[in-house]
PDB file of C-alpha atoms in Angstrom:
ATOM      1  CA  GLN A 673      15.924  -5.880  -3.231  1.00 81.00           C
ATOM      2  CA  VAL A 674      12.550  -7.527  -2.939  1.00 92.00           C
ATOM      3  CA  GLN A 675      10.141  -7.962  -5.898  1.00 94.00           C
ATOM      4  CA  LEU A 676       6.621  -6.771  -5.409  1.00 97.00           C
ATOM      5  CA  VAL A 677       3.404  -7.732  -7.355  1.00 97.00           C
ATOM      6  CA  GLU A 678       0.134  -5.962  -6.677  1.00 96.00           C
ATOM      7  CA  SER A 679      -3.395  -7.387  -7.292  1.00 96.00           C
ATOM      8  CA  GLY A 680      -6.950  -6.618  -6.415  1.00 97.00           C
ATOM      9  CA  GLY A 681      -7.573  -3.281  -8.175  1.00 96.00           C
ATOM     10  CA  GLY A 682     -10.752  -2.604 -10.107  1.00 97.00           C
ATOM     11  CA  SER A 683     -13.757  -0.362 -10.559  1.00 98.00           C
ATOM     12  CA  VAL A 684     -16.334   0.040  -7.824  1.00 98.00           C
ATOM     13  CA  PRO A 685     -19.267   2.449  -7.204  1.00 98.00           C
ATOM     14  CA  ALA A 686     -18.859   4.974  -4.289  1.00 98.00           C
ATOM     15  CA  GLY A 687     -19.313   3.307  -0.968  1.00 98.00           C
ATOM     16  CA  GLY A 688     -17.905   0.035  -2.106  1.00 98.00           C
ATOM     17  CA  SER A 689     -14.865  -1.890  -0.884  1.00 98.00           C
ATOM     18  CA  LEU A 690     -11.782  -3.429  -2.389  1.00 98.00           C
ATOM     19  CA  ARG A 691      -8.835  -5.346  -0.895  1.00 98.00           C
ATOM     20  CA  LEU A 692      -5.455  -4.901  -2.577  1.00 98.00           C
ATOM     21  CA  SER A 693      -2.680  -7.465  -2.146  1.00 98.00           C
ATOM     22  CA  CYS A 694       1.046  -7.158  -2.618  1.00 98.00           C
ATOM     23  CA  ALA A 695       3.090 -10.298  -2.861  1.00 97.00           C
ATOM     24  CA  ALA A 696       6.834 -10.021  -2.132  1.00 96.00           C
ATOM     25  CA  SER A 697       9.608 -12.402  -3.167  1.00 92.00           C
ATOM     26  CA  GLY A 698      13.389 -12.354  -3.339  1.00 71.00           C
ATOM     27  CA  ARG A 699      14.454 -11.407   0.232  1.00 68.00           C
ATOM     28  CA  THR A 700      13.327 -11.911   3.835  1.00 89.00           C
ATOM     29  CA  PHE A 701       9.967 -10.142   3.999  1.00 92.00           C
ATOM     30  CA  GLY A 702      10.232  -9.793   7.730  1.00 92.00           C
ATOM     31  CA  ASN A 703      13.174  -7.309   7.297  1.00 93.00           C
ATOM     32  CA  TYR A 704      11.036  -4.803   5.405  1.00 96.00           C
ATOM     33  CA  ALA A 705       8.668  -2.089   6.311  1.00 97.00           C
ATOM     34  CA  MET A 706       5.838  -1.893   3.764  1.00 98.00           C
ATOM     35  CA  ALA A 707       3.631   0.872   2.428  1.00 98.00           C
ATOM     36  CA  TRP A 708       0.889   1.746  -0.022  1.00 98.00           C
ATOM     37  CA  PHE A 709       1.216   4.850  -2.119  1.00 98.00           C
ATOM     38  CA  ARG A 710      -1.222   6.200  -4.615  1.00 98.00           C
ATOM     39  CA  GLN A 711      -1.009   8.549  -7.651  1.00 98.00           C
ATOM     40  CA  ALA A 712      -4.043  10.248  -9.150  1.00 97.00           C
ATOM     41  CA  PRO A 713      -3.809  11.637 -12.797  1.00 92.00           C
ATOM     42  CA  GLY A 714      -1.921  14.894 -12.794  1.00 95.00           C
ATOM     43  CA  LYS A 715      -0.967  14.619  -9.094  1.00 97.00           C
ATOM     44  CA  GLU A 716       2.102  13.562  -7.105  1.00 97.00           C
ATOM     45  CA  ARG A 717       2.433  10.146  -5.638  1.00 97.00           C
ATOM     46  CA  ASP A 718       1.266  10.268  -2.013  1.00 98.00           C
ATOM     47  CA  LEU A 719       1.938   7.920   0.918  1.00 98.00           C
ATOM     48  CA  VAL A 720      -1.377   6.398   2.006  1.00 98.00           C
ATOM     49  CA  THR A 721      -0.393   4.122   4.881  1.00 98.00           C
ATOM     50  CA  SER A 722       2.615   2.149   6.144  1.00 98.00           C
ATOM     51  CA  ILE A 723       3.379  -0.735   8.466  1.00 98.00           C
ATOM     52  CA  ASP A 724       6.632  -1.749  10.006  1.00 96.00           C
ATOM     53  CA  TRP A 725       8.195  -5.267  10.208  1.00 94.00           C
ATOM     54  CA  THR A 726       6.458  -6.040  13.453  1.00 94.00           C
ATOM     55  CA  GLY A 727       2.982  -5.230  12.116  1.00 95.00           C
ATOM     56  CA  THR A 728       2.681  -1.890  13.764  1.00 97.00           C
ATOM     57  CA  ILE A 729       0.858   0.685  11.549  1.00 97.00           C
ATOM     58  CA  THR A 730       3.198   3.678  11.406  1.00 97.00           C
ATOM     59  CA  TYR A 731       1.290   6.141   9.202  1.00 98.00           C
ATOM     60  CA  THR A 732      -2.246   6.664   7.757  1.00 98.00           C
ATOM     61  CA  LEU A 733      -3.288   9.514   5.511  1.00 98.00           C
ATOM     62  CA  ASP A 734      -5.886  11.701   7.251  1.00 98.00           C
ATOM     63  CA  SER A 735      -8.395  11.391   4.352  1.00 97.00           C
ATOM     64  CA  VAL A 736      -8.497   7.488   4.548  1.00 98.00           C
ATOM     65  CA  ARG A 737      -8.254   7.098   8.269  1.00 98.00           C
ATOM     66  CA  GLY A 738     -11.119   4.904   9.416  1.00 98.00           C
ATOM     67  CA  ARG A 739     -11.689   3.609   5.973  1.00 98.00           C
ATOM     68  CA  PHE A 740      -8.429   2.017   4.852  1.00 98.00           C
ATOM     69  CA  THR A 741      -6.431  -0.545   6.863  1.00 98.00           C
ATOM     70  CA  ILE A 742      -3.059  -1.934   6.023  1.00 98.00           C
ATOM     71  CA  SER A 743      -1.976  -5.316   7.333  1.00 98.00           C
ATOM     72  CA  ARG A 744       0.683  -7.908   6.600  1.00 97.00           C
ATOM     73  CA  ASP A 745       1.102 -11.664   6.847  1.00 96.00           C
ATOM     74  CA  ASN A 746       4.781 -12.452   7.094  1.00 93.00           C
ATOM     75  CA  ALA A 747       4.191 -16.133   6.646  1.00 92.00           C
ATOM     76  CA  LYS A 748       2.716 -15.426   3.208  1.00 94.00           C
ATOM     77  CA  ASN A 749       5.109 -12.642   2.298  1.00 96.00           C
ATOM     78  CA  THR A 750       2.137 -10.457   1.623  1.00 97.00           C
ATOM     79  CA  VAL A 751       0.806  -6.986   2.617  1.00 98.00           C
ATOM     80  CA  TYR A 752      -2.787  -5.983   2.202  1.00 98.00           C
ATOM     81  CA  LEU A 753      -4.797  -2.744   1.938  1.00 98.00           C
ATOM     82  CA  GLN A 754      -8.495  -3.062   2.902  1.00 98.00           C
ATOM     83  CA  MET A 755     -10.389  -0.185   1.483  1.00 98.00           C
ATOM     84  CA  ASN A 756     -13.899   0.435   2.577  1.00 98.00           C
ATOM     85  CA  SER A 757     -16.422   3.286   2.003  1.00 98.00           C
ATOM     86  CA  LEU A 758     -14.566   4.195  -1.165  1.00 98.00           C
ATOM     87  CA  GLU A 759     -15.031   7.711  -2.546  1.00 98.00           C
ATOM     88  CA  PRO A 760     -14.379   9.044  -6.086  1.00 97.00           C
ATOM     89  CA  GLU A 761     -11.412  10.920  -4.692  1.00 97.00           C
ATOM     90  CA  ASP A 762      -9.780   7.585  -3.949  1.00 98.00           C
ATOM     91  CA  THR A 763      -9.412   6.993  -7.744  1.00 98.00           C
ATOM     92  CA  ALA A 764      -5.745   6.488  -8.408  1.00 98.00           C
ATOM     93  CA  VAL A 765      -3.025   3.938  -9.277  1.00 98.00           C
ATOM     94  CA  TYR A 766      -1.996   2.257  -6.029  1.00 98.00           C
ATOM     95  CA  TYR A 767       1.525   1.117  -5.556  1.00 98.00           C
ATOM     96  CA  CYS A 768       3.061  -1.210  -3.059  1.00 98.00           C
ATOM     97  CA  ALA A 769       6.549  -0.281  -1.730  1.00 98.00           C
ATOM     98  CA  ALA A 770       9.189  -1.812   0.530  1.00 97.00           C
ATOM     99  CA  ARG A 771      11.902  -0.381   2.690  1.00 96.00           C
ATOM    100  CA  LEU A 772      14.673  -2.222   4.593  1.00 95.00           C
ATOM    101  CA  ARG A 773      14.486  -1.666   8.264  1.00 92.00           C
ATOM    102  CA  SER A 774      18.023  -0.070   8.110  1.00 92.00           C
ATOM    103  CA  ASP A 775      17.016   2.235   5.280  1.00 94.00           C
ATOM    104  CA  SER A 776      14.976   5.494   5.307  1.00 93.00           C
ATOM    105  CA  VAL A 777      13.905   5.232   1.630  1.00 95.00           C
ATOM    106  CA  PHE A 778      11.396   2.933  -0.082  1.00 97.00           C
ATOM    107  CA  ARG A 779      13.498   1.443  -2.887  1.00 96.00           C
ATOM    108  CA  SER A 780      11.421  -1.512  -4.014  1.00 96.00           C
ATOM    109  CA  TRP A 781       8.188  -0.765  -5.931  1.00 97.00           C
ATOM    110  CA  GLY A 782       5.423  -2.772  -7.545  1.00 97.00           C
ATOM    111  CA  GLN A 783       3.972  -1.998 -10.939  1.00 97.00           C
ATOM    112  CA  GLY A 784       0.785  -0.494  -9.565  1.00 97.00           C
ATOM    113  CA  THR A 785      -2.856  -1.390  -9.761  1.00 97.00           C
ATOM    114  CA  GLN A 786      -5.697   0.897 -10.837  1.00 98.00           C
ATOM    115  CA  VAL A 787      -8.526   1.633  -8.500  1.00 98.00           C
ATOM    116  CA  THR A 788     -11.531   3.539  -9.938  1.00 98.00           C
ATOM    117  CA  VAL A 789     -14.362   4.694  -7.878  1.00 98.00           C
ATOM    118  CA  SER A 790     -17.494   5.998  -9.662  1.00 97.00           C
ATOM    119  CA  SER A 791     -19.972   8.495  -8.189  1.00 95.00           C
TER     120      SER A 791
END
């Protein structure tokens, strides 16, 4: 499995922006679909957005569409989440996840990074 390390979380006021990064190591990054999930206190972990190994975005949560953008740089083994126009409802721990192209399950997870948006 691939090892994942997220960075870039923090506290911002509503309307602000953050860019999360997820660095992968251990396996061929280009064989993996990548995703960002988030989990708010007392809630289930939700898929926010995903991208396949070619760079095609395969899913975006309705509530973040037009505000969040996932991208990847296979040369740097890194996936990004650009978050603009942040809202207090975006407050959560954000997790990076990886899925082999032959698998249907995200089996590799990062440790998570906290994003806090104040009103």
